[in-house]
């Protein structure tokens, strides 16, 4: 048996200037599931994080609230910690970047870079607020757009015409902090010489540490040529002072990633089984993974590895990047009640509902994830309550009433238990690859098989027949064992359900390797309901509360996802559309894995489509042209992949296949040229 792996995992640091919302939770839940899986497998996996506690925004908010920055970040850390804990995000350490470990490491890394010749200095000219006595970042300057003349625009771009410009181009500039007219002032700044690491970064970013799409994006910056990075800010600033440079402070993004190291170092001081150098030294054999959103890729895939290289530390094994969260196909919205704080969600719904839904939607890529609230209710109720928990609730009563709660020995369906055993390696590989959606599909496929077998055996009917009680006990004993297998596979996603199931099963905490055995002649505890269905009324109450909760807030917390695309016009005689609207259509090559008629529908076929990194369920009104739908299986077609999911009487349709023709038997699915592959985007 191989030695357990040593793995250090981090999530991006939440900014200590606002509440956690469901967009943030996507990342922390994703990371936590992967960490729990590694621990479930017996690996030594350590998960650290911290609040990102520095910067002008925190200094100004504390001033506005009449408290010190230290008080502000302490209050926010308490709120963040409570939200994470209730969402079952199990950090080994949740620290703060405003900590002595981070001060020491930031200074040490800076000095190593400086002494190695990787730090430059030069004077720059910036706007300065004469009343607040501080230099102004672009977001703290407002004025009239130099292009279209719109007033009250920020210092780097115009929200009306979309123009970008330098703050000095603004007409009638004003400080957004004091309202004073800013003046131009020179100041010496410190720069990290990122171009020194161009060659290293070109090799490292193509070494498998990044997803292909991310590596391609990074290559665009590398091809243009890297620029020096401004790493200093002038007082007043809440952060760490640069060594030997009074009044000069590290820019927040300099010490933020070093906060990963600092949080781990803080943990090492309390854990004798962890050694800082064993994970961070240049020759470390431990694994290091960062989970981040796609908006901060440049900091983690360019600046951070270059800093580590220049200071003599190891670089990450992998950087796992995810997309944004949309809700109901659109940007999170305060007015619609879909900008939902973590706490507001927790006030209405179980955290495990969201953990499962995210898992069911999260693939390996960096595509945005949509939280469709109707689909959320349907999927959780169908999969978790209707499939998984249903198995235990179907079988437990017969065992308690007919055999005093004891599982009989034996295996009533060896072929079924063998199928569960054979599926384990593939589910394991999916978890390891962070393809949670595939893992959930395979697990629910097993649940479907178990439920179908129990329904076929119908123990509730057999129990009414004379002399069939032994058969009933054998069926229900295997049913409970199959439920146990599913719980083992789902434990990284649903730790509360797993704990409650372990109590019912009367077993020690389950590990991954337990899937290879069955319980036999084993006493169960009393069965209690393990999960209840989501009541749509509670979802509505959550969105209503979000409208009320955020109505008074005028400041966005920063991570809301970009606007999603709605349904596109399908009538060829519809009014003309702009080219940008057409360009928004994401047309993909799709492989038809399965095609079947829909019971109760005259025109519909249900198509299961492979689009590369995920599968989609699509309903298409082409039955009249394809009376034998099985003949479509294995064929390539084209689909609109970013069409808003549509709830139909028969289920959720997750896209649209492309077809042409007058109708009836003359409907023809469009196909790409030969050589196309599933998932390819059609330009």
XYZ file of C-alpha atoms in Angstrom:
683
model
C 0.000 0.000 0.000
C 1.361 3.417 -0.939
C 2.267 6.035 1.643
C -0.376 8.687 2.390
C 0.145 11.841 0.369
C 1.050 15.098 2.120
C -1.137 17.833 0.683
C -1.575 21.503 1.585
C -4.681 23.201 0.200
C -5.819 26.820 0.239
C -8.806 28.842 -0.932
C -8.565 32.490 -1.937
C -8.682 34.791 1.074
C -12.058 36.498 1.624
C -11.744 40.263 1.981
C -12.429 41.457 5.528
C -14.675 44.256 4.334
C -18.026 42.551 3.870
C -20.178 39.473 4.290
C -19.759 36.125 2.558
C -22.347 35.460 -0.171
C -23.252 32.385 -2.213
C -20.848 33.381 -4.981
C -17.990 33.190 -2.488
C -19.320 29.919 -1.062
C -18.925 28.193 -4.422
C -15.159 28.256 -3.969
C -15.033 27.269 -0.305
C -17.497 24.415 -0.757
C -15.591 23.167 -3.798
C -12.311 23.220 -1.899
C -13.777 21.647 1.231
C -15.255 18.737 -0.739
C -11.888 18.011 -2.320
C -10.086 18.226 1.020
C -12.648 15.981 2.716
C -12.230 13.473 -0.112
C -8.461 13.401 0.414
C -8.882 12.879 4.157
C -11.584 10.265 3.466
C -8.977 8.399 1.408
C -6.475 8.488 4.264
C -4.154 11.205 2.944
C -2.654 13.882 5.193
C -4.441 16.880 3.744
C -4.297 20.262 5.473
C -6.657 23.098 4.567
C -5.726 26.658 5.557
C -7.169 30.045 4.790
C -7.319 33.550 6.289
C -9.153 36.827 6.057
C -7.498 39.299 3.683
C -7.340 42.179 6.158
C -5.319 45.016 4.594
C -5.906 47.950 2.260
C -7.427 51.410 1.992
C -11.009 50.130 1.821
C -10.754 48.550 5.263
C -9.060 51.632 6.714
C -11.813 53.900 5.362
C -14.693 51.660 6.453
C -13.294 51.437 9.987
C -12.999 55.207 10.073
C -16.598 55.565 8.913
C -17.820 53.190 11.632
C -15.779 54.939 14.299
C -13.685 51.886 15.177
C -10.093 50.842 14.592
C -9.196 48.673 11.578
C -8.191 45.956 14.053
C -11.678 45.995 15.581
C -13.286 45.902 12.151
C -11.321 42.901 10.912
C -11.881 41.057 14.197
C -15.645 41.564 13.867
C -15.657 40.454 10.240
C -13.484 37.409 10.990
C -15.956 36.264 13.634
C -18.797 36.596 11.101
C -16.875 34.811 8.349
C -15.807 31.986 10.676
C -19.398 31.353 11.794
C -20.687 31.300 8.206
C -17.975 28.887 7.049
C -18.514 26.580 10.022
C -22.252 26.347 9.403
C -21.652 25.612 5.731
C -19.462 22.731 6.976
C -16.278 24.207 5.507
C -13.729 22.550 7.770
C -10.539 24.616 7.759
C -7.606 23.239 9.712
C -6.772 26.900 10.334
C -8.559 30.148 9.495
C -6.147 32.996 10.228
C -5.724 36.666 9.249
C -3.204 38.409 7.019
C -2.862 41.018 9.790
C -0.769 38.613 11.869
C 2.818 38.531 13.033
C 3.601 35.427 10.975
C 2.551 37.286 7.849
C 4.507 40.406 8.762
C 7.665 38.335 9.221
C 7.235 36.284 6.039
C 6.299 39.300 3.898
C 9.347 41.227 5.085
C 11.591 38.220 4.608
C 10.375 37.540 1.067
C 10.650 41.216 0.109
C 14.210 41.439 1.445
C 15.228 38.299 -0.444
C 13.789 39.747 -3.636
C 15.439 43.119 -3.007
C 18.833 41.620 -2.245
C 18.636 39.465 -5.377
C 18.021 42.564 -7.511
C 14.328 41.950 -8.231
C 13.041 45.245 -6.745
C 13.139 48.591 -8.592
C 12.143 52.090 -7.493
C 10.878 55.074 -9.448
C 8.741 58.147 -8.983
C 5.129 58.109 -10.180
C 2.519 60.850 -10.374
C -0.881 60.254 -8.776
C -3.910 62.160 -7.641
C -3.693 63.212 -3.996
C -6.583 64.228 -1.726
C -5.440 67.433 0.031
C -8.111 67.090 2.742
C -7.601 63.393 3.595
C -3.850 63.713 3.002
C -3.737 60.487 1.019
C -3.071 59.267 -2.496
C -6.190 58.053 -4.286
C -6.661 54.729 -6.001
C -8.654 54.907 -9.255
C -11.854 53.741 -7.543
C -11.681 56.670 -5.139
C -11.730 59.293 -7.914
C -14.887 60.452 -9.714
C -15.460 62.958 -12.475
C -16.872 63.561 -15.933
C -16.072 61.047 -18.663
C -13.643 62.611 -21.167
C -15.280 60.665 -24.031
C -19.049 61.086 -23.625
C -19.359 63.735 -20.921
C -21.273 61.573 -18.417
C -20.820 62.860 -14.880
C -20.000 60.921 -11.704
C -17.831 58.253 -13.360
C -14.985 56.384 -11.695
C -11.341 57.081 -12.421
C -10.632 54.215 -14.806
C -13.739 53.597 -16.920
C -17.119 55.024 -17.877
C -20.160 52.901 -17.058
C -22.238 54.601 -19.775
C -20.025 54.509 -22.868
C -17.533 51.851 -21.712
C -14.463 53.988 -22.378
C -11.290 53.309 -20.400
C -8.854 56.036 -19.512
C -6.337 57.261 -16.967
C -7.684 59.089 -13.874
C -5.841 62.193 -15.044
C -8.065 62.234 -18.159
C -11.234 62.793 -16.111
C -12.848 66.231 -16.336
C -13.596 67.976 -13.040
C -12.144 65.165 -10.895
C -13.251 64.851 -7.266
C -12.176 62.653 -4.396
C -14.894 60.055 -3.735
C -13.768 60.086 -0.102
C -13.878 63.783 0.815
C -15.303 65.497 -2.262
C -12.177 67.647 -2.505
C -10.528 68.418 -5.828
C -7.441 66.198 -5.985
C -4.026 67.485 -6.942
C -1.247 65.696 -8.787
C 1.671 64.715 -6.605
C 4.840 62.664 -7.090
C 5.823 59.742 -4.888
C 8.525 57.081 -4.965
C 7.106 53.582 -5.473
C 8.631 50.121 -5.285
C 8.226 47.626 -8.121
C 8.676 43.869 -8.351
C 10.620 43.116 -11.548
C 8.263 40.495 -12.920
C 9.971 40.399 -16.359
C 12.971 38.770 -14.630
C 10.846 35.598 -14.444
C 9.427 35.551 -17.978
C 11.179 32.342 -19.053
C 10.385 30.474 -15.845
C 6.708 31.456 -16.055
C 6.435 30.426 -19.693
C 7.624 26.936 -18.754
C 5.810 26.631 -15.429
C 2.401 27.741 -16.725
C 2.583 25.037 -19.406
C 3.745 22.292 -17.029
C 0.264 21.007 -16.129
C -0.191 23.216 -13.079
C -3.059 25.108 -14.756
C -6.163 24.111 -16.665
C -5.610 24.507 -20.413
C -8.000 27.454 -20.699
C -6.192 29.264 -17.892
C -2.757 28.529 -19.350
C -3.948 29.918 -22.690
C -5.112 33.129 -21.014
C -1.820 33.505 -19.166
C 0.005 32.977 -22.455
C -1.677 36.102 -23.834
C -0.039 38.194 -21.107
C 3.286 36.412 -21.507
C 3.277 36.920 -25.267
C 2.728 40.660 -24.870
C 5.575 40.850 -22.368
C 5.397 41.253 -18.606
C 5.547 44.605 -16.852
C 6.987 45.555 -13.489
C 4.418 45.335 -10.687
C 3.828 48.204 -8.258
C 3.984 46.645 -4.766
C 3.950 49.777 -2.573
C 1.407 52.238 -1.221
C 1.888 55.472 0.675
C 0.719 56.264 4.189
C -1.967 56.419 5.437
C -2.553 52.756 4.625
C -3.641 49.774 6.717
C -1.011 47.119 6.168
C 2.631 46.265 6.804
C 5.359 48.887 6.497
C 8.093 48.017 4.013
C 11.396 47.266 5.805
C 13.769 50.234 5.849
C 11.177 52.453 4.123
C 9.198 54.574 6.643
C 5.783 55.658 5.373
C 5.785 53.055 2.589
C 3.498 50.009 2.862
C 3.159 46.715 1.042
C 0.276 46.761 -1.422
C -2.401 44.373 -0.160
C -1.806 41.892 -3.003
C 1.838 41.523 -1.993
C 1.106 40.106 1.460
C -2.264 38.436 0.690
C -0.904 35.219 -0.925
C 1.893 35.137 1.630
C -1.045 34.810 4.032
C -1.331 31.180 2.870
C 2.147 30.544 4.201
C 1.470 32.535 7.364
C -1.726 30.644 8.178
C 0.100 27.347 7.733
C 3.015 28.547 9.869
C 0.577 29.558 12.599
C -0.895 26.047 12.463
C 2.520 24.382 12.524
C 3.233 26.064 15.871
C 0.267 24.126 17.300
C 0.656 20.835 15.436
C 3.708 18.655 16.002
C 2.896 16.540 12.931
C 3.373 19.506 10.586
C 6.672 21.095 9.567
C 6.663 24.381 7.665
C 9.798 23.704 5.608
C 8.577 20.247 4.595
C 5.786 21.957 2.654
C 7.373 25.236 1.510
C 11.085 24.547 0.990
C 12.414 24.526 -2.578
C 12.938 20.745 -2.487
C 9.589 19.927 -0.845
C 7.916 16.710 -1.993
C 4.550 17.709 -0.504
C 1.729 18.814 -2.793
C 0.407 22.398 -2.755
C -2.899 23.409 -4.362
C -4.662 26.768 -4.560
C -8.384 27.021 -5.356
C -9.291 30.432 -6.804
C -11.782 32.278 -9.010
C -10.908 33.247 -12.569
C -10.852 36.965 -11.683
C -7.574 36.644 -9.731
C -5.644 34.325 -12.046
C -2.908 36.858 -12.853
C -1.985 37.302 -9.187
C -1.751 33.549 -8.579
C -0.291 32.331 -11.867
C 2.185 35.146 -12.553
C 3.056 37.321 -9.536
C 2.850 34.606 -6.879
C 5.048 31.889 -8.478
C 7.575 34.558 -9.478
C 7.740 35.843 -5.890
C 8.207 32.310 -4.574
C 10.887 31.535 -7.147
C 12.765 34.750 -6.437
C 12.647 34.208 -2.664
C 13.782 30.567 -2.816
C 10.499 28.788 -2.036
C 8.661 26.031 -3.882
C 5.872 26.815 -6.362
C 2.320 25.397 -6.311
C 1.671 21.898 -7.623
C -1.566 23.123 -9.135
C -3.874 26.142 -9.293
C -7.496 25.115 -9.661
C -9.631 27.863 -11.191
C -13.435 28.070 -11.206
C -15.928 30.412 -12.866
C -18.428 32.856 -11.417
C -21.829 32.075 -9.950
C -24.993 33.239 -11.657
C -28.477 32.791 -10.202
C -31.379 31.892 -12.479
C -29.130 32.527 -15.460
C -28.285 36.110 -14.552
C -25.871 38.185 -12.533
C -26.595 38.075 -8.812
C -29.070 40.866 -8.190
C -30.093 42.737 -5.076
C -33.354 43.914 -6.627
C -34.354 40.354 -7.581
C -33.244 38.956 -4.211
C -30.623 36.695 -5.800
C -27.628 38.439 -4.221
C -27.873 36.060 -1.278
C -25.630 36.281 1.764
C -24.415 33.035 3.299
C -26.174 33.928 6.548
C -29.482 34.611 4.776
C -29.303 31.201 3.101
C -28.514 29.489 6.427
C -31.502 31.177 8.044
C -33.799 29.303 5.646
C -32.161 26.161 4.250
C -29.785 23.327 5.081
C -26.196 23.887 3.930
C -26.077 20.374 2.499
C -28.695 21.215 -0.128
C -26.354 23.813 -1.625
C -23.260 21.656 -1.181
C -24.886 18.889 -3.217
C -26.194 21.220 -5.919
C -22.793 22.822 -6.379
C -21.198 19.373 -6.532
C -23.720 18.245 -9.152
C -22.822 21.241 -11.353
C -19.060 21.601 -10.811
C -16.850 20.203 -13.552
C -13.119 20.613 -14.066
C -13.387 23.711 -16.214
C -13.659 27.428 -15.554
C -17.186 27.871 -16.892
C -19.619 29.881 -14.807
C -22.028 27.874 -12.658
C -25.724 28.751 -12.578
C -27.779 28.294 -9.427
C -31.206 27.827 -10.973
C -33.484 27.945 -7.954
C -36.255 25.823 -9.487
C -33.754 23.210 -10.642
C -32.081 23.406 -7.209
C -35.326 22.378 -5.480
C -36.105 19.664 -8.010
C -32.619 18.143 -8.083
C -32.070 18.008 -4.326
C -35.532 16.580 -3.695
C -35.191 14.042 -6.491
C -31.615 12.894 -5.905
C -31.010 13.114 -2.179
C -34.477 12.531 -0.765
C -36.118 10.588 -3.584
C -33.154 8.355 -4.382
C -30.511 8.090 -1.640
C -32.416 8.542 1.623
C -35.388 6.718 0.122
C -33.425 3.460 0.093
C -32.844 3.530 3.858
C -36.361 4.674 4.688
C -37.834 1.906 2.481
C -35.849 -0.852 4.162
C -35.293 0.148 7.797
C -38.859 -0.429 8.992
C -38.985 -4.024 7.755
C -35.669 -4.798 9.495
C -36.732 -3.281 12.813
C -40.177 -4.874 12.786
C -39.203 -8.229 11.308
C -35.762 -8.880 12.798
C -35.352 -6.515 15.777
C -33.166 -4.180 13.716
C -30.507 -6.769 12.857
C -29.129 -6.994 9.312
C -29.051 -10.643 8.236
C -25.965 -12.156 6.628
C -25.804 -12.844 2.919
C -25.918 -11.037 -0.411
C -29.266 -11.058 -2.211
C -27.879 -9.573 -5.441
C -24.141 -10.242 -6.008
C -24.242 -8.637 -9.446
C -25.526 -5.394 -7.928
C -22.929 -5.238 -5.166
C -20.258 -6.007 -7.753
C -21.493 -3.047 -9.844
C -21.180 -0.756 -6.824
C -17.681 -2.061 -6.127
C -16.652 -1.717 -9.770
C -17.865 1.908 -9.874
C -15.671 3.023 -6.961
C -12.416 3.632 -8.926
C -14.178 5.833 -11.479
C -15.931 7.854 -8.748
C -12.597 8.180 -6.955
C -10.910 9.437 -10.142
C -13.688 11.988 -10.679
C -13.278 13.368 -7.155
C -9.515 13.526 -7.559
C -9.885 15.420 -10.842
C -12.365 17.828 -9.186
C -15.017 16.626 -11.625
C -17.650 16.567 -8.935
C -20.477 16.620 -11.485
C -19.305 13.314 -12.961
C -18.912 11.796 -9.509
C -22.474 12.800 -8.586
C -23.858 11.431 -11.873
C -22.196 8.083 -11.304
C -23.317 7.913 -7.670
C -26.912 8.756 -8.592
C -26.750 6.149 -11.339
C -25.962 3.577 -8.644
C -28.814 4.918 -6.507
C -31.160 4.473 -9.470
C -30.055 0.852 -9.851
C -30.533 0.161 -6.155
C -34.005 1.695 -6.129
C -35.008 -0.166 -9.281
C -33.863 -3.475 -7.755
C -35.781 -2.850 -4.525
C -38.872 -1.807 -6.481
C -38.606 -4.975 -8.572
C -38.318 -7.158 -5.444
C -41.125 -5.192 -3.717
C -40.476 -6.274 -0.107
C -43.662 -4.457 0.954
C -45.651 -6.939 -1.136
C -43.589 -9.979 -0.174
C -44.002 -9.143 3.497
C -47.744 -9.778 3.152
C -47.137 -13.318 1.850
C -46.749 -16.361 4.025
C -43.195 -17.689 4.306
C -41.549 -14.740 2.530
C -40.177 -12.971 5.596
C -36.633 -14.341 5.201
C -36.561 -13.047 1.642
C -37.804 -9.670 2.826
C -34.977 -9.486 5.379
C -32.363 -10.424 2.757
C -33.653 -7.771 0.342
C -33.781 -5.050 2.978
C -30.385 -5.977 4.455
C -28.798 -5.508 1.049
C -30.776 -2.303 0.549
C -29.303 -0.852 3.736
C -25.832 -1.984 2.673
C -26.236 -0.293 -0.699
C -27.378 2.862 1.098
C -24.208 2.626 3.210
C -22.115 2.412 0.031
C -23.770 5.540 -1.359
C -23.157 7.404 1.894
C -19.470 6.472 1.724
C -19.248 7.885 -1.794
C -21.168 11.045 -0.836
C -19.465 11.745 2.488
C -17.080 14.463 1.179
C -20.105 16.385 -0.079
C -22.624 15.614 2.674
C -20.810 15.243 6.010
C -23.956 15.849 8.103
C -25.961 13.229 6.235
C -23.001 10.859 6.631
C -22.836 11.457 10.402
C -26.580 10.847 10.797
C -26.334 7.732 8.612
C -23.410 6.439 10.700
C -25.568 6.840 13.817
C -28.419 4.884 12.184
C -26.025 2.229 10.873
C -24.373 1.993 14.297
C -20.859 2.190 12.830
C -17.678 4.175 13.405
C -17.026 7.090 11.028
C -16.924 5.636 7.539
C -13.803 5.847 5.377
C -13.467 5.369 1.629
C -12.055 1.847 1.968
C -15.175 0.710 3.848
C -16.989 0.561 0.503
C -15.309 -2.808 -0.121
C -17.194 -4.558 2.713
C -20.813 -5.264 3.670
C -22.400 -5.228 7.109
C -23.505 -8.687 8.215
C -25.401 -9.843 11.321
C -25.225 -6.240 12.417
C -27.464 -4.334 14.815
C -28.925 -1.090 13.505
C -30.065 1.833 15.612
C -33.505 3.370 15.309
C -34.100 4.984 11.944
C -34.867 8.687 12.017
C -35.613 10.839 8.955
C -32.233 11.749 7.450
C -33.254 14.581 5.143
C -36.451 16.427 4.298
C -37.496 17.848 0.957
C -36.834 21.492 0.150
C -40.027 23.478 0.479
C -40.135 26.030 -2.374
C -41.780 28.417 0.084
C -38.476 28.561 1.985
C -36.571 29.411 -1.196
C -38.992 32.254 -1.865
C -38.630 33.438 1.729
C -34.841 33.449 1.289
C -34.990 35.615 -1.828
C -37.533 37.920 -0.185
C -35.238 38.266 2.832
C -32.322 39.036 0.526
C -34.223 41.963 -0.956
C -34.925 43.313 2.527
C -31.470 42.512 3.865
C -29.614 44.287 1.069
C -32.018 47.108 0.290
C -30.105 49.622 2.395
C -26.671 48.548 1.144
C -25.201 50.703 -1.610
C -21.798 48.985 -1.717
C -21.220 45.812 -3.684
C -18.959 43.270 -1.947
C -17.154 42.568 -5.173
C -17.531 39.014 -6.458
C -20.871 39.076 -8.251
C -20.701 37.206 -11.531
C -21.102 38.753 -14.979
C -24.491 39.025 -16.610
C -25.794 35.694 -17.923
C -27.477 35.241 -21.286
C -31.233 34.843 -21.445
C -33.166 32.880 -24.034
C -32.426 33.857 -27.620
C -34.987 34.514 -30.327
C -35.736 31.368 -32.335
C -38.252 32.700 -34.914
C -36.445 33.576 -38.194
C -38.894 36.434 -38.722
C -38.145 38.028 -35.345
C -36.868 41.635 -35.290
C -33.224 42.186 -36.182
C -30.665 41.720 -33.431
C -27.314 43.338 -32.846
C -24.164 41.393 -33.718
C -23.136 41.358 -30.040
C -26.343 39.495 -29.215
C -25.576 36.889 -31.872
C -21.965 36.636 -30.710
C -23.204 35.763 -27.223
C -24.510 32.419 -28.502
C -22.202 29.610 -27.335
C -22.531 27.000 -30.095
C -20.866 23.672 -29.273
C -20.311 20.288 -30.872
C -22.300 17.672 -28.940
C -22.171 13.869 -29.000
C -25.570 12.201 -28.566
C -24.970 9.604 -25.866
C -28.600 8.601 -25.470
C -31.852 9.393 -27.294
C -35.257 8.243 -26.098
C -38.920 9.095 -26.446
C -40.562 11.001 -23.599
C -43.568 9.306 -22.027
C -46.640 11.501 -22.375
C -45.107 13.758 -25.057
C -46.099 13.489 -28.721
C -43.189 15.418 -30.218
C -40.309 15.298 -27.727
C -37.155 13.264 -27.553
C -34.928 13.337 -24.475
C -31.286 13.655 -25.554
C -28.284 13.079 -23.298
C -25.455 15.123 -24.815
C -21.711 15.037 -24.162
C -20.176 18.498 -24.675
C -16.653 17.668 -23.583
C -16.358 18.402 -19.878
C -19.990 17.742 -18.946
C -23.223 16.095 -19.993
C -26.501 17.926 -20.678
C -30.127 16.851 -20.721
C -32.023 18.437 -23.642
C -35.617 17.973 -24.778
C -36.089 18.425 -28.536
C -39.288 18.386 -30.606
C -37.912 16.150 -33.365
C -39.682 12.873 -32.589
C -41.687 12.914 -35.844
C -38.472 12.852 -37.886
C -36.719 10.228 -35.778
C -39.257 7.526 -34.812
C -36.364 5.234 -33.827
C -34.382 7.629 -31.590
C -31.713 5.039 -30.763
C -30.322 5.568 -34.270
C -29.251 9.050 -33.190
C -26.937 7.675 -30.494
C -23.275 8.151 -31.309
C -23.986 10.978 -33.754
C -22.487 14.455 -33.516
C -24.749 17.481 -33.629
C -24.615 21.145 -32.626
C -26.221 22.753 -29.603
C -26.603 26.162 -27.982
C -24.820 25.562 -24.687
C -25.524 28.861 -22.922
C -29.296 28.906 -23.329
C -31.029 29.491 -20.004
C -32.267 26.122 -18.599
C -35.996 25.693 -19.122
C -38.247 23.837 -16.699
C -40.673 21.585 -18.552
C -43.320 19.163 -17.367
C -40.889 16.319 -18.052
C -37.786 17.855 -16.429
C -35.161 20.549 -17.030
C -33.913 21.158 -20.583
C -30.310 22.414 -20.488
C -29.796 23.782 -23.976
C -31.074 23.472 -27.551
C -29.954 21.275 -30.441
C -29.842 22.825 -33.902
C -32.223 21.512 -36.568
C -33.758 22.747 -39.828
C -36.637 21.815 -42.116
C -40.324 22.482 -42.716
C -41.478 20.107 -39.984
C -43.060 16.690 -39.638
C -40.782 14.019 -41.014
C -38.637 16.678 -42.665
C -36.635 17.858 -39.687
C -32.878 17.475 -39.927
C -30.432 17.733 -37.047
C -27.481 19.860 -38.054
C -24.085 18.173 -37.871
C -20.555 19.604 -37.824
C -17.916 18.706 -40.374
C -16.022 15.463 -39.925
C -13.220 15.598 -37.414
C -15.165 17.687 -34.880
C -14.972 16.674 -31.234
C -17.529 16.995 -28.410
C -17.214 20.310 -26.608
C -15.564 22.208 -29.448
C -16.916 25.729 -29.801
C -18.239 26.610 -33.245
C -17.131 30.058 -34.384
